[in-house]
mmCIF file of C-alpha atoms in Angstrom:
data_model
loop_
_atom_site.group_PDB
_atom_site.id
_atom_site.type_symbol
_atom_site.label_atom_id
_atom_site.label_comp_id
_atom_site.label_asym_id
_atom_site.label_seq_id
_atom_site.Cartn_x
_atom_site.Cartn_y
_atom_site.Cartn_z
ATOM 1 C CA LEU A 10 -1.748 -17.235 4.138
ATOM 2 C CA VAL A 11 -3.172 -20.729 3.732
ATOM 3 C CA ARG A 12 -6.257 -20.960 1.560
ATOM 4 C CA ARG A 13 -7.946 -23.559 3.739
ATOM 5 C CA LYS A 14 -11.121 -22.401 5.471
ATOM 6 C CA ALA A 15 -11.367 -23.340 9.133
ATOM 7 C CA ASP A 16 -15.169 -23.691 8.932
ATOM 8 C CA PRO A 17 -16.157 -24.092 5.265
ATOM 9 C CA GLU A 18 -19.801 -24.892 6.113
ATOM 10 C CA GLY A 19 -20.149 -21.879 8.412
ATOM 11 C CA LYS A 20 -21.766 -24.022 11.119
ATOM 12 C CA TYR A 21 -19.339 -23.835 14.018
ATOM 13 C CA ILE A 22 -17.489 -20.491 14.194
ATOM 14 C CA LEU A 23 -19.695 -17.703 15.504
ATOM 15 C CA SER A 24 -17.244 -14.798 15.291
ATOM 16 C CA THR A 25 -13.607 -13.958 14.627
ATOM 17 C CA ARG A 26 -11.503 -11.360 16.426
ATOM 18 C CA VAL A 27 -7.908 -10.367 15.723
ATOM 19 C CA ARG A 28 -6.035 -7.748 17.712
ATOM 20 C CA VAL A 29 -2.532 -6.394 18.054
ATOM 21 C CA ALA A 30 -0.987 -4.028 20.582
ATOM 22 C CA ARG A 31 1.410 -1.221 19.779
ATOM 23 C CA SER A 32 3.523 1.213 21.801
ATOM 24 C CA LEU A 33 4.828 4.540 20.571
ATOM 25 C CA ASP A 34 8.592 4.837 20.531
ATOM 26 C CA GLY A 35 9.816 7.481 22.969
ATOM 27 C CA VAL A 36 6.801 7.388 25.311
ATOM 28 C CA GLN A 37 6.749 5.539 28.636
ATOM 29 C CA PHE A 38 4.389 2.574 28.929
ATOM 30 C CA PRO A 39 0.916 3.341 30.342
ATOM 31 C CA ALA A 40 1.757 2.069 33.850
ATOM 32 C CA THR A 41 4.278 4.892 34.311
ATOM 33 C CA MET A 42 3.408 7.542 31.724
ATOM 34 C CA SER A 43 2.407 11.025 32.850
ATOM 35 C CA ARG A 44 -0.979 12.669 32.408
ATOM 36 C CA SER A 45 0.515 15.024 29.833
ATOM 37 C CA ASP A 46 1.922 12.103 27.823
ATOM 38 C CA ARG A 47 -1.456 10.337 27.833
ATOM 39 C CA ARG A 48 -3.060 13.476 26.501
ATOM 40 C CA LYS A 49 -0.328 13.862 23.899
ATOM 41 C CA VAL A 50 -0.860 10.270 22.655
ATOM 42 C CA GLU A 51 -4.620 10.747 22.602
ATOM 43 C CA ARG A 52 -4.386 13.978 20.571
ATOM 44 C CA LEU A 53 -1.907 12.352 18.192
ATOM 45 C CA ILE A 54 -4.131 9.353 17.453
ATOM 46 C CA HIS A 55 -7.180 11.586 17.067
ATOM 47 C CA ASP A 56 -5.315 13.610 14.475
ATOM 48 C CA CYS A 57 -4.217 10.450 12.662
ATOM 49 C CA THR A 58 -7.723 8.969 12.496
ATOM 50 C CA LYS A 59 -9.121 12.212 11.072
ATOM 51 C CA ASN A 60 -6.848 11.683 8.068
ATOM 52 C CA PHE A 61 -7.527 8.003 7.338
ATOM 53 C CA GLN A 62 -7.903 7.454 3.596
ATOM 54 C CA ALA A 63 -9.265 3.891 3.349
ATOM 55 C CA SER A 64 -12.951 3.781 2.439
ATOM 56 C CA ASN A 65 -13.849 1.583 5.422
ATOM 57 C CA LEU A 66 -12.037 3.876 7.898
ATOM 58 C CA SER A 67 -12.518 7.436 6.663
ATOM 59 C CA ASN A 68 -15.970 7.994 8.194
ATOM 60 C CA GLY A 69 -15.292 6.641 11.663
ATOM 61 C CA VAL A 70 -15.975 8.154 15.077
ATOM 62 C CA TYR A 71 -13.377 9.124 17.681
ATOM 63 C CA LEU A 72 -14.755 9.193 21.204
ATOM 64 C CA PRO A 73 -12.794 10.163 24.359
ATOM 65 C CA VAL A 74 -13.977 8.310 27.456
ATOM 66 C CA LEU A 75 -14.229 11.663 29.270
ATOM 67 C CA SER A 76 -16.918 12.761 26.842
ATOM 68 C CA MET A 77 -19.124 9.698 27.428
ATOM 69 C CA THR A 78 -22.130 9.580 29.713
ATOM 70 C CA ASN A 79 -22.185 6.751 32.269
ATOM 71 C CA ASP A 80 -24.911 4.961 30.311
ATOM 72 C CA GLN A 81 -22.987 5.289 27.060
ATOM 73 C CA ASN A 82 -19.806 4.025 28.715
ATOM 74 C CA LEU A 83 -21.505 0.953 30.167
ATOM 75 C CA ASP A 84 -23.357 0.232 26.927
ATOM 76 C CA LEU A 85 -20.124 0.183 24.914
ATOM 77 C CA ILE A 86 -18.453 -2.065 27.493
ATOM 78 C CA GLU A 87 -21.381 -4.507 27.510
ATOM 79 C CA ARG A 88 -21.299 -4.644 23.708
ATOM 80 C CA HIS A 89 -17.558 -5.474 23.852
ATOM 81 C CA ILE A 90 -16.695 -2.340 21.882
ATOM 82 C CA LEU A 91 -14.926 -0.497 24.707
ATOM 83 C CA PHE A 92 -12.397 -1.659 27.292
ATOM 84 C CA ASP A 93 -13.431 -2.175 30.919
ATOM 85 C CA ASN A 94 -13.119 0.504 33.552
ATOM 86 C CA PRO A 95 -10.225 0.034 36.017
ATOM 87 C CA ASN A 96 -10.253 -2.737 38.611
ATOM 88 C CA GLU A 97 -7.992 -3.304 41.624
ATOM 89 C CA TRP A 98 -5.224 -4.782 39.457
ATOM 90 C CA THR A 99 -5.117 -1.974 36.910
ATOM 91 C CA ILE A 100 -5.216 0.650 39.648
ATOM 92 C CA ALA A 101 -2.397 -1.000 41.615
ATOM 93 C CA SER A 102 -0.248 -1.389 38.490
ATOM 94 C CA GLY A 103 -0.611 2.252 37.498
ATOM 95 C CA LEU A 104 -2.621 1.506 34.361
ATOM 96 C CA GLY A 105 -5.675 3.173 35.907
ATOM 97 C CA ARG A 106 -3.895 6.375 36.911
ATOM 98 C CA ASP A 107 -5.741 9.584 35.928
ATOM 99 C CA TRP A 108 -8.675 7.542 34.622
ATOM 100 C CA PRO A 109 -10.455 8.315 32.319
ATOM 101 C CA ASP A 110 -8.292 11.245 31.244
ATOM 102 C CA GLY A 111 -6.486 10.548 27.977
ATOM 103 C CA ARG A 112 -8.425 7.370 27.137
ATOM 104 C CA ALA A 113 -10.429 7.077 23.950
ATOM 105 C CA ILE A 114 -11.723 4.776 21.244
ATOM 106 C CA TYR A 115 -11.815 5.038 17.467
ATOM 107 C CA ALA A 116 -14.432 2.945 15.638
ATOM 108 C CA ASN A 117 -15.121 2.720 11.904
ATOM 109 C CA VAL A 118 -18.817 3.613 12.118
ATOM 110 C CA SER A 119 -20.529 6.979 11.943
ATOM 111 C CA ASP A 120 -22.874 6.224 14.882
ATOM 112 C CA ILE A 121 -21.340 4.024 17.561
ATOM 113 C CA GLN A 122 -24.611 3.827 19.516
ATOM 114 C CA SER A 123 -26.674 2.215 16.771
ATOM 115 C CA GLN A 124 -23.960 0.543 14.661
ATOM 116 C CA THR A 125 -21.432 -2.178 15.448
ATOM 117 C CA PRO A 126 -17.908 -1.462 14.187
ATOM 118 C CA ASP A 127 -15.625 -4.142 12.786
ATOM 119 C CA PHE A 128 -12.432 -2.118 13.278
ATOM 120 C CA MET A 129 -11.471 -0.340 16.497
ATOM 121 C CA ILE A 130 -8.511 1.339 18.170
ATOM 122 C CA TRP A 131 -8.318 1.566 21.955
ATOM 123 C CA ILE A 132 -6.124 4.434 23.149
ATOM 124 C CA ASN A 133 -4.199 4.365 26.468
ATOM 125 C CA GLU A 134 -5.742 1.308 28.042
ATOM 126 C CA GLU A 135 -3.175 -1.420 28.901
ATOM 127 C CA ASP A 136 -1.053 -0.286 25.958
ATOM 128 C CA HIS A 137 -0.785 2.971 24.082
ATOM 129 C CA LEU A 138 -2.764 1.271 21.306
ATOM 130 C CA ARG A 139 -4.886 -1.845 20.970
ATOM 131 C CA ILE A 140 -5.967 -2.271 17.354
ATOM 132 C CA MET A 141 -8.571 -4.886 16.525
ATOM 133 C CA THR A 142 -11.072 -6.206 14.067
ATOM 134 C CA LEU A 143 -14.196 -8.214 14.912
ATOM 135 C CA LYS A 144 -16.296 -10.003 12.320
ATOM 136 C CA LYS A 145 -19.142 -12.490 12.329
ATOM 137 C CA GLY A 146 -18.387 -15.961 10.993
ATOM 138 C CA GLY A 147 -15.119 -17.765 10.466
ATOM 139 C CA ASP A 148 -13.168 -15.883 7.813
ATOM 140 C CA ILE A 149 -9.955 -15.762 9.854
ATOM 141 C CA GLN A 150 -7.764 -14.776 6.922
ATOM 142 C CA GLY A 151 -10.163 -11.978 5.943
ATOM 143 C CA ALA A 152 -10.242 -10.592 9.480
ATOM 144 C CA PHE A 153 -6.439 -10.675 9.660
ATOM 145 C CA THR A 154 -6.081 -8.892 6.325
ATOM 146 C CA SER A 155 -8.589 -6.223 7.378
ATOM 147 C CA LEU A 156 -6.719 -5.652 10.628
ATOM 148 C CA MET A 157 -3.300 -5.328 9.021
ATOM 149 C CA ASN A 158 -4.637 -2.885 6.429
ATOM 150 C CA GLY A 159 -5.867 -0.716 9.299
ATOM 151 C CA VAL A 160 -2.559 -1.013 11.161
ATOM 152 C CA ARG A 161 -0.674 0.088 8.051
ATOM 153 C CA GLU A 162 -3.035 3.044 7.630
ATOM 154 C CA LEU A 163 -2.370 4.171 11.196
ATOM 155 C CA GLU A 164 1.368 3.583 10.911
ATOM 156 C CA ARG A 165 1.513 5.675 7.744
ATOM 157 C CA GLU A 166 -0.212 8.600 9.462
ATOM 158 C CA LEU A 167 2.085 8.310 12.485
ATOM 159 C CA GLN A 168 5.214 8.282 10.336
ATOM 160 C CA LEU A 169 4.037 11.393 8.510
ATOM 161 C CA ARG A 170 4.101 13.072 11.926
ATOM 162 C CA GLY A 171 7.510 11.698 12.875
ATOM 163 C CA TRP A 172 6.291 8.869 15.135
ATOM 164 C CA HIS A 173 7.062 5.149 15.059
ATOM 165 C CA PHE A 174 5.997 1.985 16.845
ATOM 166 C CA ALA A 175 8.390 0.725 19.526
ATOM 167 C CA LYS A 176 10.121 -2.341 18.074
ATOM 168 C CA ASP A 177 13.199 -4.349 19.022
ATOM 169 C CA PRO A 178 15.102 -5.964 16.113
ATOM 170 C CA ARG A 179 15.312 -9.290 17.970
ATOM 171 C CA LEU A 180 12.152 -9.442 20.072
ATOM 172 C CA GLY A 181 9.671 -7.609 17.867
ATOM 173 C CA TYR A 182 7.047 -5.124 19.043
ATOM 174 C CA LEU A 183 7.408 -3.960 22.661
ATOM 175 C CA VAL A 184 4.299 -3.605 24.818
ATOM 176 C CA SER A 185 3.246 -3.566 28.472
ATOM 177 C CA CYS A 186 2.651 -7.285 29.046
ATOM 178 C CA PRO A 187 5.662 -9.591 28.472
ATOM 179 C CA THR A 188 3.385 -12.354 27.177
ATOM 180 C CA ASN A 189 2.409 -10.125 24.244
ATOM 181 C CA VAL A 190 5.923 -9.060 23.201
ATOM 182 C CA GLY A 191 6.772 -10.090 19.633
ATOM 183 C CA THR A 192 3.886 -10.040 17.216
ATOM 184 C CA THR A 193 1.553 -8.860 20.052
ATOM 185 C CA MET A 194 -1.203 -10.594 18.075
ATOM 186 C CA ARG A 195 -4.101 -12.534 19.523
ATOM 187 C CA ALA A 196 -6.339 -14.059 16.867
ATOM 188 C CA SER A 197 -9.388 -15.812 18.265
ATOM 189 C CA VAL A 198 -12.665 -17.405 17.261
ATOM 190 C CA HIS A 199 -15.786 -18.200 19.232
ATOM 191 C CA VAL A 200 -16.405 -21.748 18.055
ATOM 192 C CA ARG A 201 -19.109 -24.252 18.955
ATOM 193 C CA LEU A 202 -17.508 -27.497 20.171
ATOM 194 C CA VAL A 203 -20.322 -28.932 22.282
ATOM 195 C CA ASN A 204 -19.207 -32.572 22.147
ATOM 196 C CA LEU A 205 -15.443 -32.207 21.889
ATOM 197 C CA GLY A 206 -15.298 -29.699 24.740
ATOM 198 C CA LYS A 207 -16.684 -32.285 27.177
ATOM 199 C CA LEU A 208 -14.014 -34.904 26.497
ATOM 200 C CA PRO A 209 -11.152 -35.441 28.947
ATOM 201 C CA GLY A 210 -7.971 -34.269 27.292
ATOM 202 C CA PHE A 211 -9.631 -31.493 25.280
ATOM 203 C CA PHE A 212 -7.479 -28.702 26.681
ATOM 204 C CA GLN A 213 -4.333 -30.808 26.228
ATOM 205 C CA LEU A 214 -5.279 -31.358 22.584
ATOM 206 C CA VAL A 215 -5.713 -27.616 22.128
ATOM 207 C CA GLN A 216 -2.243 -27.043 23.589
ATOM 208 C CA ARG A 217 -0.695 -29.618 21.238
ATOM 209 C CA LEU A 218 -2.202 -27.690 18.332
ATOM 210 C CA LYS A 219 -0.362 -24.590 19.692
ATOM 211 C CA LEU A 220 -3.633 -22.923 20.620
ATOM 212 C CA GLU A 221 -5.325 -21.700 23.803
ATOM 213 C CA ALA A 222 -8.916 -22.304 24.909
ATOM 214 C CA ARG A 223 -11.069 -20.160 27.154
ATOM 215 C CA GLY A 224 -14.766 -20.158 27.879
ATOM 216 C CA LYS A 225 -16.979 -17.956 25.745
ATOM 217 C CA TYR A 226 -16.797 -15.080 28.219
ATOM 218 C CA GLY A 227 -13.019 -14.940 28.576
ATOM 219 C CA GLU A 228 -10.258 -16.232 30.766
ATOM 220 C CA THR A 229 -12.315 -16.157 33.986
ATOM 221 C CA ASP A 230 -15.322 -17.988 32.494
ATOM 222 C CA ARG A 231 -16.228 -21.209 34.304
ATOM 223 C CA GLN A 232 -19.652 -21.761 32.771
ATOM 224 C CA TYR A 233 -19.941 -24.557 30.189
ATOM 225 C CA THR A 234 -21.795 -23.399 27.095
ATOM 226 C CA GLY A 235 -20.116 -25.585 24.473
ATOM 227 C CA VAL A 236 -18.738 -22.399 22.920
ATOM 228 C CA PHE A 237 -15.013 -21.762 23.331
ATOM 229 C CA ASP A 238 -12.708 -18.838 22.676
ATOM 230 C CA ILE A 239 -9.833 -20.467 20.752
ATOM 231 C CA SER A 240 -6.724 -18.399 20.005
ATOM 232 C CA ASN A 241 -3.083 -18.679 19.034
ATOM 233 C CA ALA A 242 -0.857 -19.532 21.999
ATOM 234 C CA GLU A 243 2.375 -18.026 20.715
ATOM 235 C CA ARG A 244 3.362 -14.387 20.224
ATOM 236 C CA LEU A 245 7.150 -14.484 20.049
ATOM 237 C CA GLY A 246 9.546 -15.913 17.474
ATOM 238 C CA LYS A 247 7.109 -16.417 14.595
ATOM 239 C CA SER A 248 5.543 -14.089 12.047
ATOM 240 C CA GLU A 249 1.912 -12.985 12.139
ATOM 241 C CA VAL A 250 1.196 -14.960 8.963
ATOM 242 C CA THR A 251 2.684 -18.140 10.454
ATOM 243 C CA LEU A 252 0.575 -17.769 13.596
ATOM 244 C CA ILE A 253 -2.608 -17.217 11.569
ATOM 245 C CA ASN A 254 -1.866 -20.319 9.503
ATOM 246 C CA ILE A 255 -1.287 -22.394 12.659
ATOM 247 C CA MET A 256 -4.586 -21.159 14.029
ATOM 248 C CA VAL A 257 -6.543 -21.899 10.836
ATOM 249 C CA GLU A 258 -5.169 -25.448 10.651
ATOM 250 C CA GLY A 259 -5.728 -26.052 14.364
ATOM 251 C CA VAL A 260 -9.285 -24.758 14.474
ATOM 252 C CA ALA A 261 -10.091 -26.732 11.322
ATOM 253 C CA LYS A 262 -8.854 -29.893 13.076
ATOM 254 C CA LEU A 263 -11.026 -29.196 16.139
ATOM 255 C CA ILE A 264 -14.088 -28.677 13.946
ATOM 256 C CA GLU A 265 -13.294 -31.868 12.029
ATOM 257 C CA ILE A 266 -13.251 -33.840 15.313
ATOM 258 C CA GLU A 267 -16.474 -32.173 16.491
ATOM 259 C CA ARG A 268 -18.132 -33.216 13.233
ATOM 260 C CA GLN A 269 -16.959 -36.805 13.733
ATOM 261 C CA LEU A 270 -18.386 -36.877 17.245
ATOM 262 C CA GLU A 271 -21.707 -35.493 15.987
ATOM 263 C CA ASN A 272 -21.837 -38.403 13.541
ATOM 264 C CA GLY A 273 -21.375 -40.898 16.370
ATOM 265 C CA GLU A 274 -17.806 -41.812 15.487
ATOM 266 C CA SER A 275 -15.310 -42.824 18.163
ATOM 267 C CA VAL A 276 -12.301 -40.518 18.369
ATOM 268 C CA ASN A 277 -9.194 -40.968 20.505
ATOM 269 C CA ILE A 278 -8.142 -37.355 20.906
ATOM 270 C CA ASP A 279 -5.066 -38.341 22.952
ATOM 271 C CA GLU A 280 -3.433 -39.592 19.739
ATOM 272 C CA ILE A 281 -4.141 -36.458 17.672
ATOM 273 C CA ALA A 282 -1.269 -33.999 17.098
ATOM 274 C CA LYS A 283 0.814 -36.064 19.492
ATOM 275 C CA TYR A 284 4.112 -35.272 17.848
#
């Protein structure tokens, strides 16, 4: 990993989130899996999390969606800890079948109502597993390292039980959405780019840096707040470390331009990262 800090002053990046998806080898993807298979996956992951050894994971909470009250469910969704309930698309695709049976979350806190976890596992949402870390500030490398330590902990427990992640030797990790196949990793920051985000050509610049930009509230956000969700654009054909390094360098460049604009400097963003 590069040593460069994307936001050394800590003024621009509000939070960092890194997630990967994983499928279990030998189990159909969630769009077509049976109720019994969902329950089998859920019981398996529950058993694995009960045996986590790492100090930051060993006292976590495992919570099936079926056991939640409506208020608790909505609270966790609003706090971005839990996945959304099914919509028309997830129902039509089969991802919402038997909802909420077999769905659950693991979080590395003892009280999920009053505490905010920084490591979570979603079970049987779009994929068998969505594993993620969420931290305040802009330590992208630290968030990535924390995530991968948790992934290795889970993988170790699965292998002890005879299970493995579904992986193709050429393509990488296999998951429900083709755009995630490969590393399956999406590393993102919420970053304040109030001036740069208004310039024509901003989104093209982000693409040239091999990144993606969304509004603060996700891919359907159309409200301008000056805060953007910036993430790696690629999943396939590169390693996780390479993608993190590309992201760190790209976000650092965006912050550098934002700082120049704040100082009243003229910047021709059409010439940046042109080749």
